[in-house]
Amino acid sequence: MTDQPSSSPLARSAVIVVAAGSGTRLAAGAPKAFVLLGRRTILEHALDGVFAAAPAQVILVVPEGREDEASARLHAAQEAFTGRASPSSGVQRDTMHPANGERRPAATVVVGGDTRQRSVAAGLAALAVGIETVLVHDAARALTPPAQFAAVAAAVGPGVGVIPALPVVDTLKRVHGENVVAPVDRAELAAAQTPQGFPRAELVAAYGQAADNAVEYTDDAALFAAAGGAVRHVPGSDDAFKITTPHDLERARMILSSSVPAPGRSEHPAEAPMVPRIGVGTDVHAFASGGTLRLAGLDWPGEPALEGHSDGDAVAHAIVDALLGAAGLGDIGQHFGTAHPEYAGAHGDVFLARTAEILAEAGFAIGNVSVQFQGNRPRFSARRAEAERALSEALGGAPVAVSATTTDGLGFPGRGEGIAVTAVALVHRR
Ligand code: CTP
Ligand code: MG
């Protein structure tokens, strides 16, 4: 490892990716790392992040019997990464294709043990000459940003191990059986993630000591600390959460399907291209006996109002549902329903403006909206342009097309009892 560029914090680092667990809590019918997350496995997503971080060596620890499959996936992830790597990316020698002369990180598959600690120990036994820093990473933290590897590696020093950690957000209690015994001050606590980084020689010695004493630790930092090492923490990231339960897997799928790649994490060619998303919304309101109609962002003097929690603007409400649905952000009831009394009586324009904000906060831009209402009244065509302008303005400028139709006297719109609206919206990631 003599020709590593000194600029890379991972130039003399190995990443041990532990993927030998069974995934009991995920219960997906295969070892967790081999479960699909989108089009590729959890393991492949984890390897994307590892290779993007460009360590000098990658050691992948897998269940017995999965070596060939793991090796193929390791190859594929490495190819995908090095195929796009710039010449200065800091990746180095290749033990997987020793004859081809390409410069790649060393990459090795080893078989794990029946505890995580034994799996890490198996990985440590495969460290290459010249590695000075070891990062131990859970494959189950499949969406960890590459920058987290670099931040951890950069903070490791002689006698000092480093973990990424997040502040604890929940209020914590000490419990005994059914009883809450005491509050716990969360300011003193942090939630540990991986990769956890250590100076090589001290980590190897600490693992030797743990094996001699036959003690199992909950993570590498605890094991390292038990051997006398100091452990510091650097900021972790929300995306580095551990996929443990089916709910976690769903969360990871949602992140992948609705997001641009995390900073520093290039999109893998096998991932779905960024496609626009569509949503549909409907709304129905009955005419009230009096008042003044509010519809499609306009007042309609002489026409009776629609009943409703707010101003009854069924066109605006259908658009809100279409937009929220397109972005996968819930529905109108969730954001503006009776649980939000501040919106009682509010104009549909307020809902539209807030919906545009909710989408923007989640990283979505509105492509266009098309909406149609069924009803005998009001006579709409003369004010179509005015309505479209009002709705578009409420949405921050996105194009809105509105049309109206009668139903040949059929159904409640035909009988003049109310109005039915259907809206379709297209959104895309910004
Ligand atoms: N791990 C491992 N070898 C083991 C146990 C766990 O390499 N004997 C790895 C897992 O593959 C995972 C990481 O350690 O990437 C964290 O463990 P965990 O999330 O507990 O995964 P599993 O042990 O597979 O899941 P479960 O505890 O639900 O069975
Ligand atoms: Mg486990």
Tab-separated table of C-alpha atoms and ligand atoms in Angstrom:
chain	number	residue	atom	x	y	z
A	1	MET	CA	0.000	0.000	0.000
A	2	THR	CA	2.861	2.302	-0.699
A	3	ASP	CA	1.308	4.222	-3.574
A	4	GLN	CA	-1.820	5.444	-1.754
A	5	PRO	CA	-2.496	9.119	-2.206
A	6	SER	CA	-2.040	10.626	1.229
A	7	SER	CA	-5.084	12.856	0.699
A	8	SER	CA	-7.579	9.999	1.175
A	9	PRO	CA	-8.505	9.434	4.833
A	10	LEU	CA	-9.050	5.771	3.951
A	11	ALA	CA	-5.739	5.314	2.139
A	12	ARG	CA	-4.426	2.895	4.759
A	13	SER	CA	-7.770	1.677	6.006
A	14	ALA	CA	-9.624	-1.577	5.598
A	15	VAL	CA	-13.391	-1.856	5.919
A	16	ILE	CA	-14.658	-5.144	7.347
A	17	VAL	CA	-18.285	-5.508	6.265
A	18	VAL	CA	-20.022	-7.994	8.538
A	19	ALA	CA	-22.862	-9.700	6.690
A	20	ALA	CA	-22.872	-13.147	8.285
A	21	GLY	CA	-25.970	-12.731	10.447
A	22	SER	CA	-29.148	-14.654	9.859
A	23	GLY	CA	-31.605	-11.758	10.068
A	24	THR	CA	-33.936	-13.454	12.523
A	25	ARG	CA	-35.916	-10.300	13.279
A	26	LEU	CA	-36.285	-9.413	9.606
A	27	ALA	CA	-37.565	-12.938	8.971
A	28	ALA	CA	-37.345	-12.522	5.193
A	29	GLY	CA	-36.507	-16.132	4.369
A	30	ALA	CA	-32.811	-15.492	3.648
A	31	PRO	CA	-29.795	-14.180	5.551
A	32	LYS	CA	-30.458	-10.469	5.964
A	33	ALA	CA	-27.660	-9.214	3.704
A	34	PHE	CA	-29.067	-11.267	0.824
A	35	VAL	CA	-32.578	-9.868	1.060
A	36	LEU	CA	-33.690	-7.591	-1.784
A	37	LEU	CA	-33.874	-3.868	-1.209
A	38	GLY	CA	-35.273	-2.537	-4.479
A	39	ARG	CA	-33.610	-4.358	-7.353
A	40	ARG	CA	-30.478	-5.362	-5.488
A	41	THR	CA	-29.637	-6.918	-2.154
A	42	ILE	CA	-29.007	-5.122	1.124
A	43	LEU	CA	-25.402	-6.284	0.785
A	44	GLU	CA	-24.935	-4.656	-2.625
A	45	HIS	CA	-26.298	-1.349	-1.363
A	46	ALA	CA	-23.945	-1.538	1.597
A	47	LEU	CA	-21.006	-2.275	-0.713
A	48	ASP	CA	-21.869	0.754	-2.887
A	49	GLY	CA	-21.259	3.002	0.085
A	50	VAL	CA	-18.082	1.179	1.057
A	51	PHE	CA	-16.504	1.316	-2.401
A	52	ALA	CA	-17.537	4.928	-2.853
A	53	ALA	CA	-15.580	5.694	0.314
A	54	ALA	CA	-12.516	4.161	-1.402
A	55	PRO	CA	-10.713	2.234	1.354
A	56	ALA	CA	-7.515	0.318	0.589
A	57	GLN	CA	-9.089	-3.026	1.437
A	58	VAL	CA	-12.617	-4.421	1.725
A	59	ILE	CA	-13.199	-7.632	3.672
A	60	LEU	CA	-16.659	-9.078	3.361
A	61	VAL	CA	-17.767	-11.544	6.054
A	62	VAL	CA	-20.649	-13.828	5.020
A	63	PRO	CA	-22.494	-16.928	6.203
A	64	GLU	CA	-20.984	-20.293	5.333
A	65	GLY	CA	-22.217	-21.522	1.964
A	66	ARG	CA	-22.753	-17.984	0.631
A	67	GLU	CA	-19.130	-17.345	-0.341
A	68	ASP	CA	-19.566	-17.698	-4.112
A	69	GLU	CA	-22.672	-15.565	-4.256
A	70	ALA	CA	-21.023	-12.962	-2.025
A	71	SER	CA	-17.907	-12.966	-4.151
A	72	ALA	CA	-19.974	-12.343	-7.287
A	73	ARG	CA	-21.771	-9.469	-5.604
A	74	LEU	CA	-18.511	-8.051	-4.317
A	75	HIS	CA	-17.084	-8.168	-7.856
A	76	ALA	CA	-20.169	-6.506	-9.282
A	77	ALA	CA	-20.193	-3.711	-6.713
A	78	GLN	CA	-16.500	-3.135	-7.229
A	79	GLU	CA	-16.847	-3.080	-11.018
A	80	ALA	CA	-19.724	-0.645	-10.809
A	81	PHE	CA	-17.732	1.632	-8.596
A	82	THR	CA	-14.319	1.427	-10.235
A	83	GLY	CA	-15.937	1.745	-13.658
A	84	ARG	CA	-16.981	5.257	-12.678
A	85	ALA	CA	-14.023	6.027	-10.435
A	86	SER	CA	-11.812	8.944	-11.307
A	87	PRO	CA	-8.083	8.195	-11.654
A	88	SER	CA	-7.417	10.012	-8.387
A	89	SER	CA	-10.027	8.177	-6.351
A	90	GLY	CA	-7.418	6.504	-4.178
A	91	VAL	CA	-8.390	2.909	-4.869
A	92	GLN	CA	-5.534	0.522	-5.008
A	93	ARG	CA	-4.270	-2.947	-5.719
A	94	ASP	CA	-6.456	-5.811	-6.733
A	95	THR	CA	-6.337	-9.222	-5.185
A	96	MET	CA	-9.454	-10.343	-7.006
A	97	HIS	CA	-8.056	-9.914	-10.506
A	98	PRO	CA	-4.317	-10.033	-9.867
A	99	ALA	CA	-3.513	-10.526	-13.545
A	100	ASN	CA	-5.377	-7.624	-15.088
A	101	GLY	CA	-3.134	-4.860	-13.845
A	102	GLU	CA	-6.011	-2.565	-12.832
A	103	ARG	CA	-5.767	-0.475	-9.698
A	104	ARG	CA	-8.558	-1.473	-7.350
A	105	PRO	CA	-9.033	-1.950	-3.637
A	106	ALA	CA	-8.111	-5.360	-2.338
A	107	ALA	CA	-11.338	-7.270	-1.789
A	108	THR	CA	-11.774	-10.535	0.049
A	109	VAL	CA	-14.670	-12.743	1.145
A	110	VAL	CA	-14.362	-14.717	4.391
A	111	VAL	CA	-16.798	-16.920	6.308
A	112	GLY	CA	-18.194	-15.513	9.536
A	113	GLY	CA	-18.938	-17.059	12.914
A	114	ASP	CA	-22.026	-17.659	14.991
A	115	THR	CA	-21.815	-14.294	16.740
A	116	ARG	CA	-21.106	-10.872	15.313
A	117	GLN	CA	-17.917	-10.721	17.377
A	118	ARG	CA	-16.661	-13.974	15.831
A	119	SER	CA	-17.522	-12.676	12.386
A	120	VAL	CA	-15.457	-9.548	12.990
A	121	ALA	CA	-12.598	-11.705	14.287
A	122	ALA	CA	-12.709	-13.724	11.052
A	123	GLY	CA	-12.492	-10.487	9.114
A	124	LEU	CA	-9.542	-9.242	11.145
A	125	ALA	CA	-7.618	-12.394	10.223
A	126	ALA	CA	-7.787	-11.331	6.561
A	127	LEU	CA	-6.246	-7.865	6.959
A	128	ALA	CA	-3.633	-7.041	4.355
A	129	VAL	CA	-0.117	-5.911	5.110
A	130	GLY	CA	0.099	-2.136	5.403
A	131	ILE	CA	-3.406	-1.553	6.779
A	132	GLU	CA	-3.188	0.792	9.754
A	133	THR	CA	-6.844	1.582	10.455
A	134	VAL	CA	-9.748	-0.854	10.568
A	135	LEU	CA	-13.384	0.163	10.113
A	136	VAL	CA	-15.968	-2.434	11.109
A	137	HIS	CA	-19.291	-1.933	9.372
A	138	ASP	CA	-22.679	-3.664	9.526
A	139	ALA	CA	-23.975	-4.622	6.086
A	140	ALA	CA	-27.387	-4.061	7.664
A	141	ARG	CA	-26.659	-0.293	7.654
A	142	ALA	CA	-27.017	-0.426	3.908
A	143	LEU	CA	-27.590	3.279	3.192
A	144	THR	CA	-24.688	4.680	5.213
A	145	PRO	CA	-23.264	7.721	3.379
A	146	PRO	CA	-19.639	7.313	2.180
A	147	ALA	CA	-18.681	10.483	4.031
A	148	GLN	CA	-19.388	8.688	7.309
A	149	PHE	CA	-16.534	6.250	6.578
A	150	ALA	CA	-14.154	9.106	5.873
A	151	ALA	CA	-15.196	11.031	8.994
A	152	VAL	CA	-14.661	8.009	11.219
A	153	ALA	CA	-11.318	7.066	9.653
A	154	ALA	CA	-10.049	10.640	9.930
A	155	ALA	CA	-10.763	10.744	13.677
A	156	VAL	CA	-9.014	7.463	14.559
A	157	GLY	CA	-5.677	7.936	16.311
A	158	PRO	CA	-3.194	5.998	18.423
A	159	GLY	CA	-5.172	4.356	21.250
A	160	VAL	CA	-8.380	6.034	20.055
A	161	GLY	CA	-11.372	4.314	18.522
A	162	VAL	CA	-14.230	6.249	16.885
A	163	ILE	CA	-17.934	5.595	16.508
A	164	PRO	CA	-20.537	7.555	14.572
A	165	ALA	CA	-23.428	8.345	16.900
A	166	LEU	CA	-26.710	10.234	16.873
A	167	PRO	CA	-28.359	12.076	19.743
A	168	VAL	CA	-31.273	10.171	21.258
A	169	VAL	CA	-34.552	11.891	20.385
A	170	ASP	CA	-37.088	9.963	22.462
A	171	THR	CA	-37.702	10.674	26.124
A	172	LEU	CA	-36.201	7.704	27.918
A	173	LYS	CA	-37.403	5.853	31.008
A	174	ARG	CA	-35.916	3.173	33.169
A	175	VAL	CA	-38.531	0.446	33.555
A	176	HIS	CA	-38.943	-2.607	35.744
A	177	GLY	CA	-41.677	-4.961	34.638
A	178	GLU	CA	-44.729	-2.794	34.037
A	179	ASN	CA	-43.437	0.041	36.168
A	180	VAL	CA	-41.654	3.152	35.029
A	181	VAL	CA	-38.963	3.473	37.652
A	182	ALA	CA	-37.068	6.617	36.722
A	183	PRO	CA	-36.441	9.123	33.952
A	184	VAL	CA	-33.140	8.882	32.108
A	185	ASP	CA	-31.325	12.017	31.030
A	186	ARG	CA	-30.983	11.583	27.300
A	187	ALA	CA	-28.397	14.374	27.086
A	188	GLU	CA	-25.896	11.837	28.366
A	189	LEU	CA	-26.784	9.246	25.760
A	190	ALA	CA	-26.055	8.650	22.106
A	191	ALA	CA	-27.133	5.948	19.661
A	192	ALA	CA	-24.113	4.159	18.172
A	193	GLN	CA	-23.840	3.355	14.471
A	194	THR	CA	-21.180	1.895	12.215
A	195	PRO	CA	-18.597	1.984	10.720
A	196	GLN	CA	-16.627	1.969	13.939
A	197	GLY	CA	-12.940	2.714	13.402
A	198	PHE	CA	-9.860	1.661	15.339
A	199	PRO	CA	-6.086	1.542	15.057
A	200	ARG	CA	-5.371	-1.886	13.641
A	201	ALA	CA	-2.857	-3.269	16.102
A	202	GLU	CA	-4.858	-2.215	19.167
A	203	LEU	CA	-8.110	-3.610	17.780
A	204	VAL	CA	-6.481	-6.945	16.929
A	205	ALA	CA	-5.024	-7.086	20.454
A	206	ALA	CA	-8.405	-6.220	22.003
A	207	TYR	CA	-10.107	-8.967	20.008
A	208	GLY	CA	-7.437	-11.434	21.168
A	209	GLN	CA	-8.112	-10.434	24.757
A	210	ALA	CA	-11.890	-10.807	24.371
A	211	ALA	CA	-11.436	-14.270	22.873
A	212	ASP	CA	-9.122	-15.290	25.720
A	213	ASN	CA	-11.654	-14.105	28.289
A	214	ALA	CA	-14.583	-15.584	26.343
A	215	VAL	CA	-16.554	-12.338	26.720
A	216	GLU	CA	-19.120	-11.176	24.128
A	217	TYR	CA	-19.512	-7.420	23.707
A	218	THR	CA	-22.399	-5.607	22.093
A	219	ASP	CA	-20.178	-3.741	19.665
A	220	ASP	CA	-16.570	-3.205	18.698
A	221	ALA	CA	-16.311	0.020	20.689
A	222	ALA	CA	-17.299	-1.783	23.907
A	223	LEU	CA	-14.749	-4.497	23.212
A	224	PHE	CA	-12.057	-1.927	22.448
A	225	ALA	CA	-12.879	0.081	25.585
A	226	ALA	CA	-12.754	-3.071	27.738
A	227	ALA	CA	-9.166	-3.529	26.580
A	228	GLY	CA	-8.312	-0.008	27.758
A	229	GLY	CA	-8.840	1.947	24.542
A	230	ALA	CA	-10.453	5.376	24.440
A	231	VAL	CA	-13.531	5.801	22.244
A	232	ARG	CA	-14.738	9.066	20.769
A	233	HIS	CA	-17.776	9.842	18.686
A	234	VAL	CA	-18.412	11.794	15.502
A	235	PRO	CA	-21.845	12.701	14.096
A	236	GLY	CA	-23.700	9.756	12.578
A	237	SER	CA	-26.476	10.134	10.026
A	238	ASP	CA	-30.156	9.246	9.783
A	239	ASP	CA	-29.527	7.237	6.631
A	240	ALA	CA	-27.123	4.934	8.472
A	241	PHE	CA	-29.956	3.296	10.417
A	242	LYS	CA	-29.744	-0.472	10.817
A	243	ILE	CA	-32.222	-2.578	8.876
A	244	THR	CA	-33.471	-4.901	11.601
A	245	THR	CA	-37.236	-5.336	11.210
A	246	PRO	CA	-39.575	-5.460	8.192
A	247	HIS	CA	-40.512	-1.854	9.002
A	248	ASP	CA	-36.844	-0.825	8.661
A	249	LEU	CA	-36.663	-2.555	5.288
A	250	GLU	CA	-39.732	-0.645	4.141
A	251	ARG	CA	-38.143	2.597	5.315
A	252	ALA	CA	-35.008	1.824	3.305
A	253	ARG	CA	-37.143	1.007	0.245
A	254	MET	CA	-38.988	4.297	0.588
A	255	ILE	CA	-35.740	6.230	0.825
A	256	LEU	CA	-34.364	4.503	-2.261
A	257	SER	CA	-37.515	4.842	-4.327
A	258	SER	CA	-38.127	8.478	-3.581
A	259	SER	CA	-34.707	10.015	-3.216
A	260	VAL	CA	-31.753	11.156	-5.165
A	261	PRO	CA	-28.596	9.318	-4.055
A	262	ALA	CA	-27.207	10.567	-0.752
A	263	PRO	CA	-24.344	13.051	-1.041
A	264	GLY	CA	-21.233	11.296	-2.291
A	265	ARG	CA	-23.205	8.200	-3.113
A	266	SER	CA	-23.565	7.778	-6.847
A	267	GLU	CA	-26.624	6.137	-8.290
A	268	HIS	CA	-25.982	2.531	-9.209
A	269	PRO	CA	-26.777	1.769	-12.856
A	270	ALA	CA	-29.065	-1.071	-11.807
A	271	GLU	CA	-31.267	1.265	-9.826
A	272	ALA	CA	-34.454	2.551	-11.344
A	273	PRO	CA	-34.072	5.814	-13.242
A	274	MET	CA	-35.635	8.847	-11.625
A	275	VAL	CA	-39.176	8.731	-12.926
A	276	PRO	CA	-41.881	11.301	-12.324
A	277	ARG	CA	-44.653	10.258	-9.986
A	278	ILE	CA	-48.373	10.695	-10.450
A	279	GLY	CA	-51.190	10.957	-7.955
A	280	VAL	CA	-54.959	11.083	-8.058
A	281	GLY	CA	-57.380	12.919	-5.784
A	282	THR	CA	-61.155	13.107	-5.664
A	283	ASP	CA	-63.570	15.172	-3.623
A	284	VAL	CA	-67.316	15.492	-3.340
A	285	HIS	CA	-69.297	18.191	-1.562
A	286	ALA	CA	-73.029	18.827	-1.321
A	287	PHE	CA	-74.461	22.262	-1.944
A	288	ALA	CA	-75.534	24.088	1.217
A	289	SER	CA	-78.789	26.018	1.326
A	290	GLY	CA	-77.139	29.438	1.385
A	291	GLY	CA	-73.846	31.243	1.390
A	292	THR	CA	-71.631	31.950	-1.571
A	293	LEU	CA	-69.877	29.269	-3.582
A	294	ARG	CA	-66.119	29.055	-3.400
A	295	LEU	CA	-64.755	26.779	-6.126
A	296	ALA	CA	-61.469	26.437	-8.029
A	297	GLY	CA	-59.954	29.297	-6.063
A	298	LEU	CA	-62.702	31.771	-7.009
A	299	ASP	CA	-65.813	33.220	-5.398
A	300	TRP	CA	-69.059	32.639	-7.336
A	301	PRO	CA	-71.618	35.255	-6.215
A	302	GLY	CA	-75.193	34.065	-6.621
A	303	GLU	CA	-74.237	30.375	-6.406
A	304	PRO	CA	-74.852	28.455	-3.138
A	305	ALA	CA	-71.834	27.423	-1.088
A	306	LEU	CA	-70.613	23.849	-0.746
A	307	GLU	CA	-70.714	22.186	2.675
A	308	GLY	CA	-67.352	21.390	4.210
A	309	HIS	CA	-64.862	21.512	7.039
A	310	SER	CA	-63.225	24.487	5.325
A	311	ASP	CA	-64.541	26.606	2.474
A	312	GLY	CA	-65.720	23.478	0.669
A	313	ASP	CA	-63.556	24.171	-2.394
A	314	ALA	CA	-63.716	20.631	-3.705
A	315	VAL	CA	-61.461	21.446	-6.680
A	316	ALA	CA	-58.676	22.674	-4.402
A	317	HIS	CA	-59.157	19.707	-2.059
A	318	ALA	CA	-58.921	17.135	-4.856
A	319	ILE	CA	-55.724	18.807	-6.069
A	320	VAL	CA	-54.239	18.599	-2.571
A	321	ASP	CA	-54.898	14.850	-2.426
A	322	ALA	CA	-53.483	14.304	-5.913
A	323	LEU	CA	-50.274	16.159	-5.030
A	324	LEU	CA	-49.778	14.500	-1.655
A	325	GLY	CA	-50.510	11.110	-3.188
A	326	ALA	CA	-48.037	11.661	-6.017
A	327	ALA	CA	-45.303	12.437	-3.529
A	328	GLY	CA	-46.304	9.631	-1.164
A	329	LEU	CA	-46.832	12.144	1.613
A	330	GLY	CA	-50.212	11.111	2.957
A	331	ASP	CA	-53.515	12.828	2.302
A	332	ILE	CA	-55.582	15.913	2.992
A	333	GLY	CA	-57.092	14.516	6.180
A	334	GLN	CA	-53.671	13.891	7.655
A	335	HIS	CA	-52.362	17.393	6.984
A	336	PHE	CA	-55.505	19.560	7.173
A	337	GLY	CA	-58.236	17.459	8.815
A	338	THR	CA	-60.146	18.039	12.009
A	339	ALA	CA	-56.999	17.310	14.017
A	340	HIS	CA	-55.752	20.655	12.642
A	341	PRO	CA	-58.369	23.153	13.877
A	342	GLU	CA	-56.209	25.982	12.575
A	343	TYR	CA	-57.452	25.062	9.083
A	344	ALA	CA	-61.183	25.058	9.955
A	345	GLY	CA	-62.822	27.499	7.550
A	346	ALA	CA	-59.553	28.102	5.685
A	347	HIS	CA	-59.616	28.784	1.972
A	348	GLY	CA	-58.552	26.060	-0.410
A	349	ASP	CA	-55.757	28.387	-1.559
A	350	VAL	CA	-54.209	28.089	1.908
A	351	PHE	CA	-54.285	24.296	1.598
A	352	LEU	CA	-52.706	24.476	-1.852
A	353	ALA	CA	-49.923	26.807	-0.757
A	354	ARG	CA	-49.132	24.647	2.267
A	355	THR	CA	-49.227	21.491	0.139
A	356	ALA	CA	-46.697	23.004	-2.271
A	357	GLU	CA	-44.505	23.755	0.754
A	358	ILE	CA	-44.851	20.209	2.125
A	359	LEU	CA	-43.772	18.821	-1.236
A	360	ALA	CA	-40.871	21.245	-1.524
A	361	GLU	CA	-39.684	20.340	1.959
A	362	ALA	CA	-39.649	16.687	0.888
A	363	GLY	CA	-37.659	17.574	-2.255
A	364	PHE	CA	-40.484	17.449	-4.818
A	365	ALA	CA	-41.364	19.909	-7.549
A	366	ILE	CA	-44.812	19.967	-9.137
A	367	GLY	CA	-44.913	19.092	-12.828
A	368	ASN	CA	-48.553	19.848	-13.601
A	369	VAL	CA	-52.081	19.357	-12.334
A	370	SER	CA	-55.193	18.508	-14.312
A	371	VAL	CA	-58.566	18.662	-12.609
A	372	GLN	CA	-62.167	18.215	-13.716
A	373	PHE	CA	-65.406	18.737	-11.855
A	374	GLN	CA	-68.805	17.274	-12.558
A	375	GLY	CA	-71.753	19.544	-11.822
A	376	ASN	CA	-74.525	21.519	-13.485
A	377	ARG	CA	-73.344	24.735	-11.892
A	378	PRO	CA	-71.543	27.038	-11.866
A	379	ARG	CA	-71.222	27.792	-15.562
A	380	PHE	CA	-67.518	27.536	-15.720
A	381	SER	CA	-65.975	28.138	-19.132
A	382	ALA	CA	-66.081	31.941	-18.990
A	383	ARG	CA	-63.937	31.927	-15.854
A	384	ARG	CA	-61.681	28.981	-16.685
A	385	ALA	CA	-58.548	31.094	-17.288
A	386	GLU	CA	-59.128	33.068	-14.106
A	387	ALA	CA	-59.542	29.865	-12.054
A	388	GLU	CA	-56.473	28.251	-13.553
A	389	ARG	CA	-54.431	31.348	-12.792
A	390	ALA	CA	-55.650	31.464	-9.177
A	391	LEU	CA	-54.918	27.777	-8.555
A	392	SER	CA	-51.561	27.969	-10.265
A	393	GLU	CA	-50.588	30.995	-8.189
A	394	ALA	CA	-51.584	29.212	-4.991
A	395	LEU	CA	-49.251	26.360	-5.986
A	396	GLY	CA	-46.318	28.687	-6.606
A	397	GLY	CA	-46.691	28.751	-10.388
A	398	ALA	CA	-47.183	25.103	-11.370
A	399	PRO	CA	-49.479	24.758	-14.384
A	400	VAL	CA	-53.066	23.817	-13.527
A	401	ALA	CA	-55.736	22.926	-16.101
A	402	VAL	CA	-59.383	22.902	-15.037
A	403	SER	CA	-62.370	21.601	-16.926
A	404	ALA	CA	-66.016	21.118	-16.075
A	405	THR	CA	-68.632	18.708	-17.324
A	406	THR	CA	-72.257	17.862	-16.717
A	407	THR	CA	-73.427	14.299	-16.281
A	408	ASP	CA	-76.440	14.263	-18.532
A	409	GLY	CA	-78.726	14.624	-15.542
A	410	LEU	CA	-77.393	11.444	-13.940
A	411	GLY	CA	-76.328	10.969	-10.327
A	412	PHE	CA	-76.065	13.592	-7.606
A	413	PRO	CA	-74.194	16.094	-9.799
A	414	GLY	CA	-76.908	15.666	-12.427
A	415	ARG	CA	-79.626	16.244	-9.846
A	416	GLY	CA	-77.835	19.417	-8.771
A	417	GLU	CA	-77.169	18.145	-5.243
A	418	GLY	CA	-73.445	18.673	-5.265
A	419	ILE	CA	-70.146	18.597	-7.119
A	420	ALA	CA	-67.699	15.740	-7.742
A	421	VAL	CA	-64.076	16.450	-8.614
A	422	THR	CA	-61.188	14.356	-9.919
A	423	ALA	CA	-57.625	15.679	-10.011
A	424	VAL	CA	-54.405	14.196	-11.333
A	425	ALA	CA	-50.979	15.571	-10.468
A	426	LEU	CA	-47.456	14.873	-11.671
A	427	VAL	CA	-44.488	15.559	-9.416
A	428	HIS	CA	-40.769	14.918	-9.711
A	429	ARG	CA	-37.689	15.044	-7.546
A	430	ARG	CA	-35.832	18.302	-7.684
B	1	CTP	N1	-23.521	-10.339	11.882
B	1	CTP	C1	-22.499	-11.200	11.479
B	1	CTP	N2	-22.347	-12.411	12.080
B	1	CTP	C2	-23.193	-12.820	13.043
B	1	CTP	C3	-24.231	-11.961	13.478
B	1	CTP	C4	-24.375	-10.721	12.870
B	1	CTP	O1	-21.741	-10.859	10.583
B	1	CTP	N3	-23.024	-14.021	13.589
B	1	CTP	C5	-23.693	-9.072	11.210
B	1	CTP	C6	-25.056	-8.973	10.507
B	1	CTP	O2	-24.969	-9.584	9.223
B	1	CTP	C7	-25.320	-7.487	10.458
B	1	CTP	C8	-24.556	-6.965	11.667
B	1	CTP	O3	-23.714	-8.022	12.124
B	1	CTP	O4	-24.840	-6.884	9.277
B	1	CTP	C9	-25.490	-6.473	12.751
B	1	CTP	O5	-26.238	-7.571	13.292
B	1	CTP	P1	-27.821	-7.657	13.314
B	1	CTP	O6	-28.413	-6.411	12.808
B	1	CTP	O7	-28.201	-8.179	14.654
B	1	CTP	O8	-28.091	-8.753	12.169
B	1	CTP	P2	-28.557	-10.239	12.342
B	1	CTP	O9	-27.847	-10.873	13.467
B	1	CTP	O10	-28.410	-10.853	10.994
B	1	CTP	O11	-30.103	-10.059	12.658
B	1	CTP	P3	-30.935	-10.687	13.864
B	1	CTP	O12	-30.223	-10.301	15.124
B	1	CTP	O13	-32.308	-10.111	13.700
B	1	CTP	O14	-30.897	-12.178	13.635
B	2	MG	MG	-28.098	-10.112	15.545
